XYZ file of C-alpha atoms in Angstrom:
347
model
C 40.020 86.709 162.407
C 37.518 84.599 160.369
C 37.523 86.326 156.809
C 38.173 84.008 154.023
C 41.128 83.909 151.613
C 40.270 85.250 148.298
C 42.528 84.225 145.390
C 44.263 86.993 144.499
C 44.423 90.849 145.297
C 45.777 93.691 144.802
C 47.860 93.885 147.712
C 48.560 91.114 150.448
C 50.051 92.976 154.252
C 52.262 90.666 156.152
C 51.777 91.554 159.631
C 48.680 93.031 161.446
C 50.570 95.440 164.181
C 50.173 99.193 163.553
C 52.173 99.104 160.376
C 49.723 96.577 158.507
C 46.679 97.317 159.661
C 47.845 101.010 159.149
C 48.782 100.528 155.701
C 45.663 98.218 154.339
C 43.898 101.014 155.649
C 44.212 103.247 153.311
C 44.756 100.661 150.678
C 41.074 99.587 151.023
C 39.777 103.030 151.914
C 41.874 103.642 148.011
C 39.075 100.821 147.058
C 41.831 97.924 147.068
C 41.097 94.586 147.060
C 43.765 93.783 150.404
C 44.156 91.229 152.733
C 46.135 91.527 156.151
C 47.912 87.995 157.127
C 48.451 87.925 160.747
C 50.507 85.670 162.689
C 48.848 87.111 166.186
C 52.303 87.437 167.895
C 52.503 91.561 168.465
C 55.716 92.428 169.975
C 54.300 94.414 171.974
C 51.914 92.206 173.812
C 53.698 91.665 177.584
C 53.117 95.926 177.758
C 49.959 96.607 179.867
C 49.635 100.053 177.808
C 50.402 101.434 174.439
C 52.144 105.302 175.134
C 53.226 108.784 173.599
C 50.118 107.645 170.563
C 48.776 110.420 169.745
C 44.743 110.435 171.346
C 45.180 106.808 172.511
C 47.712 106.977 174.800
C 47.232 104.260 177.621
C 44.965 101.697 175.104
C 45.917 98.213 175.268
C 47.718 96.797 172.811
C 44.977 94.290 171.940
C 42.515 96.660 171.852
C 44.533 99.012 169.237
C 44.597 95.728 166.918
C 41.029 94.962 167.372
C 40.140 98.398 166.751
C 42.192 97.978 163.322
C 41.230 94.980 162.258
C 37.317 96.343 162.446
C 38.336 99.747 160.797
C 40.107 97.341 157.934
C 37.130 95.035 157.502
C 35.164 98.448 157.360
C 36.295 99.289 153.805
C 36.316 95.782 152.552
C 39.675 94.102 153.225
C 40.108 90.605 154.699
C 42.341 90.187 157.885
C 43.190 86.476 158.007
C 44.937 84.580 160.945
C 48.079 82.577 159.259
C 51.555 82.458 159.413
C 53.343 83.035 156.013
C 56.089 80.026 155.242
C 57.067 81.028 152.029
C 56.213 84.174 149.859
C 57.676 83.638 145.723
C 57.502 85.708 142.769
C 54.944 84.996 140.207
C 53.974 85.811 136.583
C 50.958 87.996 135.620
C 48.194 85.763 135.650
C 46.868 85.054 131.794
C 44.808 87.923 130.465
C 46.815 90.956 132.523
C 47.859 92.481 129.445
C 51.134 94.463 128.387
C 52.164 96.519 130.669
C 51.545 93.906 133.880
C 54.333 93.313 136.570
C 55.161 90.241 137.934
C 53.224 89.964 141.519
C 53.838 87.439 144.584
C 52.502 84.251 145.520
C 52.363 84.488 149.443
C 52.420 80.602 150.769
C 50.751 80.066 154.455
C 51.939 77.394 156.648
C 48.879 75.430 156.793
C 48.359 74.532 152.534
C 46.793 77.852 151.349
C 47.808 80.476 149.140
C 47.562 83.701 147.466
C 48.257 86.183 144.674
C 49.055 89.447 145.398
C 49.767 92.092 142.411
C 52.127 93.919 145.465
C 53.385 92.893 148.662
C 53.686 95.039 152.020
C 55.256 92.739 154.880
C 54.978 94.493 158.053
C 55.774 91.156 159.763
C 57.729 92.797 163.004
C 60.780 91.596 164.842
C 61.613 89.392 167.622
C 63.406 90.530 170.915
C 66.130 88.820 171.825
C 66.881 88.778 175.903
C 69.399 88.466 177.489
C 70.082 84.530 179.027
C 69.493 85.797 182.394
C 66.951 83.794 184.742
C 63.393 85.337 185.484
C 63.998 88.663 183.208
C 61.806 87.422 180.129
C 59.545 86.892 182.198
C 58.912 90.333 183.521
C 59.280 91.348 179.792
C 57.226 94.372 179.662
C 56.333 94.776 182.791
C 58.540 96.152 185.411
C 61.958 95.032 182.539
C 61.214 97.206 179.610
C 63.947 98.981 176.805
C 62.283 102.210 175.878
C 61.886 105.217 177.793
C 59.425 106.848 175.235
C 56.983 104.199 175.727
C 57.399 102.812 179.577
C 59.491 105.602 180.955
C 56.656 107.730 182.513
C 55.410 104.932 184.321
C 58.778 103.927 185.936
C 59.433 107.897 186.780
C 60.967 108.379 190.207
C 61.936 104.576 190.892
C 65.153 102.969 191.718
C 66.267 102.101 187.615
C 68.782 99.697 186.479
C 70.420 99.489 182.936
C 71.892 96.262 182.061
C 74.626 96.617 179.310
C 74.074 94.499 176.708
C 75.516 96.467 173.569
C 76.974 99.489 172.158
C 73.603 101.699 173.250
C 73.596 101.191 176.962
C 75.400 104.150 177.696
C 72.761 106.310 176.024
C 70.155 104.202 177.232
C 71.489 105.221 181.146
C 71.290 108.400 180.234
C 68.128 108.336 178.706
C 66.369 107.195 181.960
C 68.392 109.204 183.987
C 65.926 112.251 182.475
C 62.987 110.052 184.524
C 65.000 109.542 187.799
C 67.704 110.307 190.493
C 68.668 106.556 191.363
C 69.933 105.160 188.523
C 72.704 102.329 187.796
C 74.254 101.307 185.046
C 75.275 97.074 185.347
C 78.051 96.595 183.309
C 77.446 92.809 183.339
C 79.594 90.851 180.735
C 80.382 93.964 178.846
C 83.500 96.654 179.147
C 83.510 98.720 182.197
C 82.753 103.005 180.858
C 86.303 103.926 180.981
C 87.461 107.438 180.172
C 85.084 109.708 178.899
C 82.478 107.896 179.226
C 82.877 107.101 182.596
C 83.111 110.893 183.391
C 79.446 111.536 181.582
C 78.408 108.888 184.015
C 79.337 110.516 187.019
C 78.711 113.883 186.235
C 75.141 112.630 185.850
C 75.400 110.521 189.043
C 74.856 107.279 187.193
C 76.765 104.797 189.210
C 78.322 101.818 187.335
C 77.788 98.309 189.486
C 80.625 96.005 188.319
C 80.246 91.931 187.571
C 78.125 89.999 185.646
C 74.414 89.342 186.225
C 72.985 86.070 187.902
C 69.217 86.809 188.382
C 66.957 89.021 188.540
C 64.758 89.113 192.285
C 61.263 89.013 192.685
C 58.815 90.031 195.696
C 55.269 89.668 195.429
C 54.908 89.506 191.965
C 57.484 92.509 191.438
C 60.981 93.054 190.964
C 62.897 94.234 194.185
C 66.531 93.630 192.791
C 69.683 92.579 190.972
C 71.819 89.921 191.885
C 75.348 89.358 190.613
C 77.383 86.528 189.975
C 79.126 87.128 193.772
C 76.139 87.263 195.603
C 75.792 90.554 195.951
C 72.386 92.201 195.701
C 71.422 95.390 194.303
C 67.790 97.023 195.042
C 65.820 98.082 191.983
C 62.519 98.605 191.036
C 62.845 98.638 186.883
C 65.184 97.265 184.750
C 66.258 98.698 181.470
C 67.402 95.713 178.762
C 67.878 96.951 175.602
C 67.044 94.123 173.615
C 68.694 92.169 170.084
C 66.143 93.389 167.736
C 66.063 90.842 164.883
C 63.145 91.499 161.814
C 60.896 88.479 160.814
C 61.577 88.371 157.259
C 62.890 84.659 156.935
C 59.948 83.886 154.643
C 61.571 86.237 152.004
C 64.661 84.534 151.100
C 63.259 83.371 147.869
C 62.845 86.921 146.991
C 66.533 87.496 147.402
C 65.366 89.973 150.323
C 67.586 89.251 153.477
C 68.402 90.812 156.411
C 71.178 92.617 157.321
C 73.539 93.608 160.467
C 72.076 97.481 161.828
C 74.292 99.978 161.243
C 73.959 100.570 164.922
C 74.612 97.548 166.262
C 71.185 97.027 167.394
C 70.126 94.133 165.715
C 68.849 92.676 161.826
C 66.743 94.697 159.953
C 65.322 94.540 156.349
C 66.969 97.572 154.480
C 64.636 99.759 151.888
C 64.460 103.003 150.409
C 62.392 106.017 150.836
C 58.386 105.009 151.674
C 59.249 101.175 152.359
C 60.255 100.018 149.070
C 62.705 97.245 148.802
C 65.608 96.117 145.915
C 62.951 93.798 144.992
C 60.238 95.102 142.495
C 56.716 95.079 143.958
C 57.900 94.987 147.632
C 57.643 97.256 150.198
C 58.327 96.943 153.950
C 56.833 99.247 156.963
C 57.153 99.136 160.834
C 59.840 97.342 163.332
C 60.834 95.021 160.260
C 63.213 97.604 158.317
C 63.066 100.358 161.617
C 64.058 98.329 164.482
C 63.597 101.200 166.821
C 60.075 102.596 165.381
C 57.343 103.367 167.851
C 53.675 102.524 167.036
C 52.694 105.757 166.239
C 56.154 105.408 163.500
C 55.366 101.994 162.471
C 51.584 103.201 161.750
C 52.586 106.291 159.397
C 55.015 104.371 158.055
C 52.460 101.991 156.938
C 50.623 104.822 155.585
C 53.604 105.555 153.524
C 53.607 102.631 151.682
C 49.933 102.007 151.098
C 50.594 105.034 149.151
C 53.467 103.987 147.357
C 51.870 100.652 146.418
C 48.867 102.236 145.348
C 50.710 105.016 142.793
C 52.609 102.063 141.480
C 49.466 99.874 140.724
C 47.922 102.616 139.027
C 51.059 103.477 136.963
C 50.821 99.741 135.783
C 47.219 100.294 135.284
C 47.433 103.369 133.273
C 50.136 101.456 130.886
C 47.500 98.668 130.206
C 45.144 100.875 129.320
C 47.281 102.628 127.043
C 48.047 99.528 125.688
C 44.855 97.781 125.224
C 43.934 101.675 123.225
C 46.579 101.789 120.348
C 44.163 103.805 118.926
C 43.640 107.270 121.023
C 41.897 110.518 119.307
C 45.435 111.790 119.191
C 47.107 108.874 117.917
C 44.225 108.944 115.053
C 44.801 112.000 114.114
C 48.204 111.102 113.429
C 47.589 108.179 111.400
C 44.746 109.807 109.369
C 47.825 113.035 108.813
C 49.971 110.307 107.416
C 47.971 108.226 105.312
C 45.499 111.304 103.846
C 47.682 114.182 103.647
C 45.880 117.170 102.927
C 43.303 115.162 101.443
C 41.296 114.911 105.334
C 40.490 118.049 105.261
C 38.075 117.821 101.792
C 40.671 119.572 100.042
């Protein structure tokens, strides 16, 4: 990513993942000047492949992103390596004319800055994992979270589900679709009771009580889950629902802050239809606003936000054009009628 940053763009995209690159591609094809600022830390980097993505199933995350960058550049977009430190509101540049809306100044951590008429934030999220020794090292391999992204690869294996939040029981039921051997580790959470316990038992999902101490590996593969009391439960894969936190601290100066997600899965940036935020000129797309979105959904959201951004720019440009040409043919006819009356017809 060696593109040089220009002084200003129609749109700046923060984040070079599926949502950001898809949005940038759409804007570039609409002949908008666009720059993608990418910190180079995609959420799915530990995974071997992207799955459940039409026509691209099995593609490595690195290859997918490289293809996306090349496509954005093909249409004149810039893709720049850098970390955004802060975003501030900026007034229209001198000479922009009436009807111009305020833009943003994006400041990078290395001291560079760039102006954007519109901003698309697609910075993704961070997965906060339980503090269990050995778990992070296997994240994206045989420790996973999404049955749709990676479930097929662990089908018919001995699967464990580590209870870390309100979605644990649902997660156990999802993985039961993929294997008859599913164990729910209650860990530090409550032991299922009543109807929840009945549902798990009805589907043959065993509940193991007690706090998990560490993961056991053999030949660089998950072999089991060790509990505090010394028991080891053999498992070949472990599902963990991370706490997902949007990467959005740089938006604080704009007044945009993360909120707790209604489903209790972490923090996100709220948005309206198409990713429009409460701050004029700023859109969000992908995991920063939809934590559970897969790659395909994130890409679609990026495209949708880009379409709205382009329409918003067109509205602004139309207002500016009207303001710059107050005497349109229709306006001139009205003025002529008011000044000359019937004599305008030569009578």
